[in-house]
Short mmCIF file of C-alpha atoms in Angstrom, two decimals:
data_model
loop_
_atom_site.label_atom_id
_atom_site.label_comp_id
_atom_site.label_asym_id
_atom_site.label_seq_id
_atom_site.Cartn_x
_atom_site.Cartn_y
_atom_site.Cartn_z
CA UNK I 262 101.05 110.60 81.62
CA UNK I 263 103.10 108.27 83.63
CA UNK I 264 102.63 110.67 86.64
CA UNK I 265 98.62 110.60 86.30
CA UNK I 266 98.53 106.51 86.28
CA UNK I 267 100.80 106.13 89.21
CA UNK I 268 98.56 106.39 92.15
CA UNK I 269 95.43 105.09 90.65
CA UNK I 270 97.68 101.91 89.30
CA UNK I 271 99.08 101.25 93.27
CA UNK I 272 95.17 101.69 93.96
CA UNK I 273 93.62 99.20 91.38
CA UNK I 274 96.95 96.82 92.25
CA UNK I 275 96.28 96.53 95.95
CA UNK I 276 92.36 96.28 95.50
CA UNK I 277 93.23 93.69 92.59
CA UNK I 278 95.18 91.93 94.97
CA UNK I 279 92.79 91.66 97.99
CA UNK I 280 90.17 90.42 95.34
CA UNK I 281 92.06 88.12 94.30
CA UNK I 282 92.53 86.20 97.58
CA UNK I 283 89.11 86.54 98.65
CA UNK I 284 88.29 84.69 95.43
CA UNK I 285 90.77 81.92 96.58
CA UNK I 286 89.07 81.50 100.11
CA UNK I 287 85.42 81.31 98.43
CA UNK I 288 86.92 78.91 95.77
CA UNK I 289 88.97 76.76 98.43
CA UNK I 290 85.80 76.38 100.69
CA UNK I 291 87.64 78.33 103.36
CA UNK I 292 85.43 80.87 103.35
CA UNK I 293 81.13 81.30 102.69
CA UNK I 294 80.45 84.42 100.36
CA UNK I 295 78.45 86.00 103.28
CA UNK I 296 81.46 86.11 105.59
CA UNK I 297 83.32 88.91 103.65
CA UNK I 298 80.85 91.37 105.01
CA UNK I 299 81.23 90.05 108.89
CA UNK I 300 84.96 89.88 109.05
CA UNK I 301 84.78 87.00 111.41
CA UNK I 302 87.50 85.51 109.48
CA UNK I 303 91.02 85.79 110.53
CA UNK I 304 92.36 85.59 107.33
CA UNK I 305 90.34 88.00 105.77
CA UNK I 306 90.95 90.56 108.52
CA UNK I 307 94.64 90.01 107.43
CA UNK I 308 94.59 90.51 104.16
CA UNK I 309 92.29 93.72 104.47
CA UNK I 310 94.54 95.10 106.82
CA UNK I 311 97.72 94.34 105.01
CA UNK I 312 96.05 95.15 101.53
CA UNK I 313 94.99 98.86 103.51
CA UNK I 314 98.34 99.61 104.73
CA UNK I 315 99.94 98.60 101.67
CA UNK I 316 97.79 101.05 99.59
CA UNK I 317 98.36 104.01 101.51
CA UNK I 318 101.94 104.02 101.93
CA UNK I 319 102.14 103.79 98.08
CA UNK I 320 99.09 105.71 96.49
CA UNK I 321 99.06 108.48 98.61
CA UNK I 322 102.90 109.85 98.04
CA UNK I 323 102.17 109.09 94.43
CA UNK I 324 99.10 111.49 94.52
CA UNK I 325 100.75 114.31 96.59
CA UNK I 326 104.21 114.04 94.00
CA UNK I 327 101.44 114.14 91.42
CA UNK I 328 100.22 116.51 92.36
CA UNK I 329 103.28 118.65 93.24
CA UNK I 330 104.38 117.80 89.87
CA UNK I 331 100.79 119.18 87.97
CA UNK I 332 100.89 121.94 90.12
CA UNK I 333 104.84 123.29 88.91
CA UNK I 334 103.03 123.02 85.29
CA UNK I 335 99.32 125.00 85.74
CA UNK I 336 100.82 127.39 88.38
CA UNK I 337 103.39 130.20 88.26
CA UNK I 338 106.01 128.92 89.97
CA UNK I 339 108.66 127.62 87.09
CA UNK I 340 111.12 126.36 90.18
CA UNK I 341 108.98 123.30 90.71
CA UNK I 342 109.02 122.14 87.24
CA UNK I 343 112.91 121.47 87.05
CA UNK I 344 112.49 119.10 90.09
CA UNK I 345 112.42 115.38 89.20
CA UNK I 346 109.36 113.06 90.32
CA UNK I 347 111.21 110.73 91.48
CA UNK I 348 113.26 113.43 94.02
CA UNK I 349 109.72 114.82 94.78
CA UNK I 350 108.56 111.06 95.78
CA UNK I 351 111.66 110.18 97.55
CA UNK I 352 111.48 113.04 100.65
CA UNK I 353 110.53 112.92 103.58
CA UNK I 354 108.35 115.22 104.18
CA UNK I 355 106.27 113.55 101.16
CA UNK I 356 105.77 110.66 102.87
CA UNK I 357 104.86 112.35 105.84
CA UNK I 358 102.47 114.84 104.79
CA UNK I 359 100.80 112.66 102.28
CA UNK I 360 99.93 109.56 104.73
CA UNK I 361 99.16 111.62 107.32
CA UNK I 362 96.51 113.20 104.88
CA UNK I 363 94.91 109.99 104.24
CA UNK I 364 95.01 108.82 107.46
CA UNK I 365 92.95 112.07 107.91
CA UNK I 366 90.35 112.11 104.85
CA UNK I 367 89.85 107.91 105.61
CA UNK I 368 88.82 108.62 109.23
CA UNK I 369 86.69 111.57 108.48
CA UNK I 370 85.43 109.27 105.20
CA UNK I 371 85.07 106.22 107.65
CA UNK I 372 83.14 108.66 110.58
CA UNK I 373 80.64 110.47 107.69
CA UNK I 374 79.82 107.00 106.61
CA UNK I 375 78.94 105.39 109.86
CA UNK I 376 75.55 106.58 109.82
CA UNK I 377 74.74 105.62 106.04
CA UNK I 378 76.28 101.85 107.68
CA UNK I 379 73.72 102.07 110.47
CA UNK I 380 70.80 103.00 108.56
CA UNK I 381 70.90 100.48 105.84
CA UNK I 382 71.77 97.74 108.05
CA UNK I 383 68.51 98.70 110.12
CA UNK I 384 66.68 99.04 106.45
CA UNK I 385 68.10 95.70 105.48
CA UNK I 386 67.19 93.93 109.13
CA UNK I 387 63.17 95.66 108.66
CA UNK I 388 62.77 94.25 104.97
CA UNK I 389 61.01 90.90 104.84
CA UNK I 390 58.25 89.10 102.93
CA UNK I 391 55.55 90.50 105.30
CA UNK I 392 56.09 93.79 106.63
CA UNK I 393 53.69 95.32 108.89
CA UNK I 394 52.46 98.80 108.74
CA UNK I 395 54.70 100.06 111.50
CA UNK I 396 57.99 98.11 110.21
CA UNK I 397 57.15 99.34 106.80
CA UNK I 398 56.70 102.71 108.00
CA UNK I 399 60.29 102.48 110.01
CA UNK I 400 61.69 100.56 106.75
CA UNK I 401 61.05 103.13 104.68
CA UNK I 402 62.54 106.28 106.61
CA UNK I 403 65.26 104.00 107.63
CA UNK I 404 65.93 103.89 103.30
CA UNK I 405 65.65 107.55 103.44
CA UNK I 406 68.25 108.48 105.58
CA UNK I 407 70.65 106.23 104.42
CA UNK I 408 69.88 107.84 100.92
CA UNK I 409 70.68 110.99 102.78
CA UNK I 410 73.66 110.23 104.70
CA UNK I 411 75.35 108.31 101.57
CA UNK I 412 75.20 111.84 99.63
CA UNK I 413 76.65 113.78 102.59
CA UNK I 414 79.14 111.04 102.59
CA UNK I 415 79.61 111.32 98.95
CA UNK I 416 79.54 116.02 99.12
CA UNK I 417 82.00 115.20 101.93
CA UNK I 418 84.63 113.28 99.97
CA UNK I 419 84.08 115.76 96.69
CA UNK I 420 85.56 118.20 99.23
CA UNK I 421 88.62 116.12 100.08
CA UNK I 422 89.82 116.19 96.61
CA UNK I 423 91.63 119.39 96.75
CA UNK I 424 93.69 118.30 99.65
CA UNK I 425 96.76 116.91 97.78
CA UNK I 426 96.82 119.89 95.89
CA UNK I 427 96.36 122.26 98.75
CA UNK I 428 99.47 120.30 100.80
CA UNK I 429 101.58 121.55 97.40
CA UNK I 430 100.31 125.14 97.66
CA UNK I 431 100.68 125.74 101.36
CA UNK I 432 103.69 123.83 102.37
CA UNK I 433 103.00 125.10 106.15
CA UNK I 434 99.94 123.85 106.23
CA UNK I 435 99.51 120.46 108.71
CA UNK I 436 97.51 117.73 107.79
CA UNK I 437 94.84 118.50 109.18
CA UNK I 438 94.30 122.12 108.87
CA UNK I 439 94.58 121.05 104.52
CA UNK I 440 91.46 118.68 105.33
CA UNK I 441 89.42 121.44 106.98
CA UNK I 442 90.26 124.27 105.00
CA UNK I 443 89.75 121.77 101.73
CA UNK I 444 85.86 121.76 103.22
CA UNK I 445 85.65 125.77 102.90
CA UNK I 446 87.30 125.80 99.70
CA UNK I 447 85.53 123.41 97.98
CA UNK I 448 82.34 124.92 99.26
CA UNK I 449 80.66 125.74 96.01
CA UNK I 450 83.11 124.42 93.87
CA UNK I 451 82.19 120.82 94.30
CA UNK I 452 80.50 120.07 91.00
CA UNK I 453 83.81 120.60 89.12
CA UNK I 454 85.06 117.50 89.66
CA UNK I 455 81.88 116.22 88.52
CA UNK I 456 81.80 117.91 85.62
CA UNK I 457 85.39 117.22 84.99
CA UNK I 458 84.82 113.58 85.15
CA UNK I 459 81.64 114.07 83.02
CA UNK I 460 84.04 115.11 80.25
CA UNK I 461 86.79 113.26 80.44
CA UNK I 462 84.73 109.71 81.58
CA UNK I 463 83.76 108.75 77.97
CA UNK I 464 87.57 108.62 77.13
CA UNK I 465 88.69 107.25 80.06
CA UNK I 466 86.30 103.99 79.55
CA UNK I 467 88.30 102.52 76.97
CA UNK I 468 92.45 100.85 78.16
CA UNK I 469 93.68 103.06 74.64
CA UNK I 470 92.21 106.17 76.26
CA UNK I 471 92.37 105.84 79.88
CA UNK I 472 95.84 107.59 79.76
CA UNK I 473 95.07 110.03 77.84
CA UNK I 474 92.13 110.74 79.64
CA UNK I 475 93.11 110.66 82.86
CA UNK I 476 95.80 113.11 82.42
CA UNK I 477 93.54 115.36 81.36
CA UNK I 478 91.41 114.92 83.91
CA UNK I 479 93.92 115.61 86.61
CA UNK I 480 95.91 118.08 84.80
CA UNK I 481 92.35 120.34 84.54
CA UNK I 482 91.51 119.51 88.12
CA UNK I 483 94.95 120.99 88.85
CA UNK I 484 94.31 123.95 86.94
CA UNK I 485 91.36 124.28 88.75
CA UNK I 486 92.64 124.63 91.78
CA UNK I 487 94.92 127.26 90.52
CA UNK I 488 92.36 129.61 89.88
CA UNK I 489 90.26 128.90 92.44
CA UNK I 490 93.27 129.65 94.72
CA UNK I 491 93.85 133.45 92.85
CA UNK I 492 89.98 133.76 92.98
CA UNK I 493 89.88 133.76 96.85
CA UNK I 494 92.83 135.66 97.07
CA UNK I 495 91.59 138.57 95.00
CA UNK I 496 88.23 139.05 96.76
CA UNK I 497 90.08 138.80 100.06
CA UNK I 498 92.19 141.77 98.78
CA UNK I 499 89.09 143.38 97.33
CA UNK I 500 87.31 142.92 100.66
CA UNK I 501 90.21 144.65 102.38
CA UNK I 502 90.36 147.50 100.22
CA UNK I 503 86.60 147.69 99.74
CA UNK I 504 86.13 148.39 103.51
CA UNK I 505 88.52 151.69 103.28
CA UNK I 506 86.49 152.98 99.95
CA UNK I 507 83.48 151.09 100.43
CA UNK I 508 83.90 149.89 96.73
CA UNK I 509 84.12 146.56 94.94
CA UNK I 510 84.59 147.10 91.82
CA UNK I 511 88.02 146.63 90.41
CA UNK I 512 87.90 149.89 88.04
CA UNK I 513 87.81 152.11 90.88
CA UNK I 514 90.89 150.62 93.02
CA UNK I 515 94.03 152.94 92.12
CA UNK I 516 96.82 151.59 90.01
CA UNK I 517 99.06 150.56 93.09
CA UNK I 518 96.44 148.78 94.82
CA UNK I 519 95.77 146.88 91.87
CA UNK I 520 99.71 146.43 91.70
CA UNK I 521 99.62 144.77 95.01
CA UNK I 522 96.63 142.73 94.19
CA UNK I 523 98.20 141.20 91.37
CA UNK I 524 101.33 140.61 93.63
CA UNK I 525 99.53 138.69 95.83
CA UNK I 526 97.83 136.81 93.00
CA UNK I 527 101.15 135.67 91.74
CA UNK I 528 102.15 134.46 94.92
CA UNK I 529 99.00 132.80 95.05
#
C-alpha cells in the first residue's frame, strides 16, 4: 500500500506546493490572477520550473520501483519479489530509465497537446458579444477541433500508461523504444484503464479508502499488463506455427509445440 501512494504523494506534494505559492503572489498583490496563464512573471516561471524538475526526479523512480515491485507479485518471476523497494529505488539504472521515460511521455504529451493549445486559444480570441456569421462559423470549427485534438491528446496518454511497466518487463528496452512500442500495445487495450478506474474511483474518493483503492487499482493494472504481455506472445507463436500448418487453432498444434509455446509464455 505504501508502494501505490508513493509516486502519486511526490505528485500531489509538488503540485500542492506550486499552488501554494501562486496563492501567495495573488494574495501579496505581486501577481494579477490572469498572469498565471502568460508566464510573464519571473517568479512564476521559477517556481514552475523548479516545482517540474522537482516532480520528476521523485515521482517517476517511485512509479518505475512501483512498478517493478507489482510486477515481481502478478508475474512469474519469484526473483523480483525478494528484492527490497528501497534497493529497487536506490539504482542507477532506475533513475535513469525512469526520468528519461518522462522526459519522453511529457514531450510527446506537451507536442500532442499543442494543437488542442492553438485551437482553443483561436476559439477563445473569436468568442465575443457579437459574432458575425463568418467568425461564428470559424468559432465554432475552431471548438471542434480542439474537442478533437484534446481526445487524441487524452487516447495518446491512455497509451503511455503501460510504459513503467513495460521498462520492468524488457529491461533492454531504451526509453524510447518503451514509449513507442507502449502505443502498439495499448492499441485496443486502452479502455482498461478506464474501466479500471471506473471500479476502483468510488473507493478511491474518500482519504479512508484512497489506499485501499489505489492499490487495487495499480495492482490490477499490473496484472493487466501481465496478460496482455502472454496474450501477444502466444498469437505471435501461433502466427509462426500457423504459417507451416496453415492452422490457428490451439487443438491442432502437437504437444511439443504447445510445450514451447508455453515456454515462451513463462518467459513472457
Amino acid at each position: 500500500m505504501m508502494i501505490c501512494i508513493l509516486p502519486l504523494g511526490a505528485e500531489l506534494f509538488f503540485r500542492f506546493a506550486e499552488a501554494a505559492v501562486f496563492c501567495m503572489l495573488l494574495y501579496f498583490g505581486e501577481m494579477q490572477p490572469i498572469k498565471l496563464f502568460g508566464g510573464n512573471n519571473p517568479i512564476q516561471l521559477f517556481v514552475t520550473a523548479a516545482s517540474t524538475l522537482l516532480r520528476l526526479m521523485t515521482a517517476a523512480p517511485l512509479m518505475y520501483a512501483a512498478a517493478y515491485k507489482l510486477c515481481g507479485m502478478t508475474s512469474e518471476a519469484p526473483q523480483k519479489r525478494r528484492e527490497s523497494f528501497s534497493r529497487i529505488l536506490l539504482r542507477k539504472c532506475t533513475f535513469k530509465r525512469s526520468i528519461s521515460a518522462a522526459l519522453w511521455t511529457n514531450a510527446a504529451s506537451l507536442l500532442a497537446l499543442t494543437p488542442a493549445v492553438f485551437f482553443g486559444t483561436a476559439a477563445y480570441g473569436l468568442m465575443g458579444e457579437r459574432l458575425a456569421p463568418r467568425e461564428a462559423f470559424l468559432a465554432a470549427n475552431a471548438i471542434f477541433l480542439t474537442g478533437v485534438s484534446v481526445l487524441l491528446w487524452l487516447s495518446l496518454m491512455l497509451s503511455f500508461t503501460a510504459v513503467p511497466y513495460l521498462l520492468v518487463r524488457f529491461p533492454k528496452l531504451t526509453a524510447f523504444r518503451a514509449m513507442i512500442f507502449s502505443v502498439g500495445f495499448m492499441k485496443g487495450r486502452k479502455s482498461v484503464p478506464l474501466r479500471l478506474l471506473a471500479v476502483y474511483l468510488p473507493q478511491m474518493l474518500t482519504i479512508v479508502g484512497l489506499p485501499y483503492g489505489l492499490t487495487k487499482l495499480m495492482t490490477a493494472f499490473s496484472l493487466s499488463i501481465d496478460i496482455f504481455i502472454k496474450e501477444d506472445e502466444y498469437l505471435e507463436a501461433d502466427r509462426a506455427y500457423g504459417r507451416r500448418r496453415s492452422s490457428h487453432n490451439s487443438g491442432k498444434i502437437p504437444f511439443r509445440k504447445k510445450r514451447r509455446i508455453k515456454t515462451a509464455a513463462d518467459e513472457a
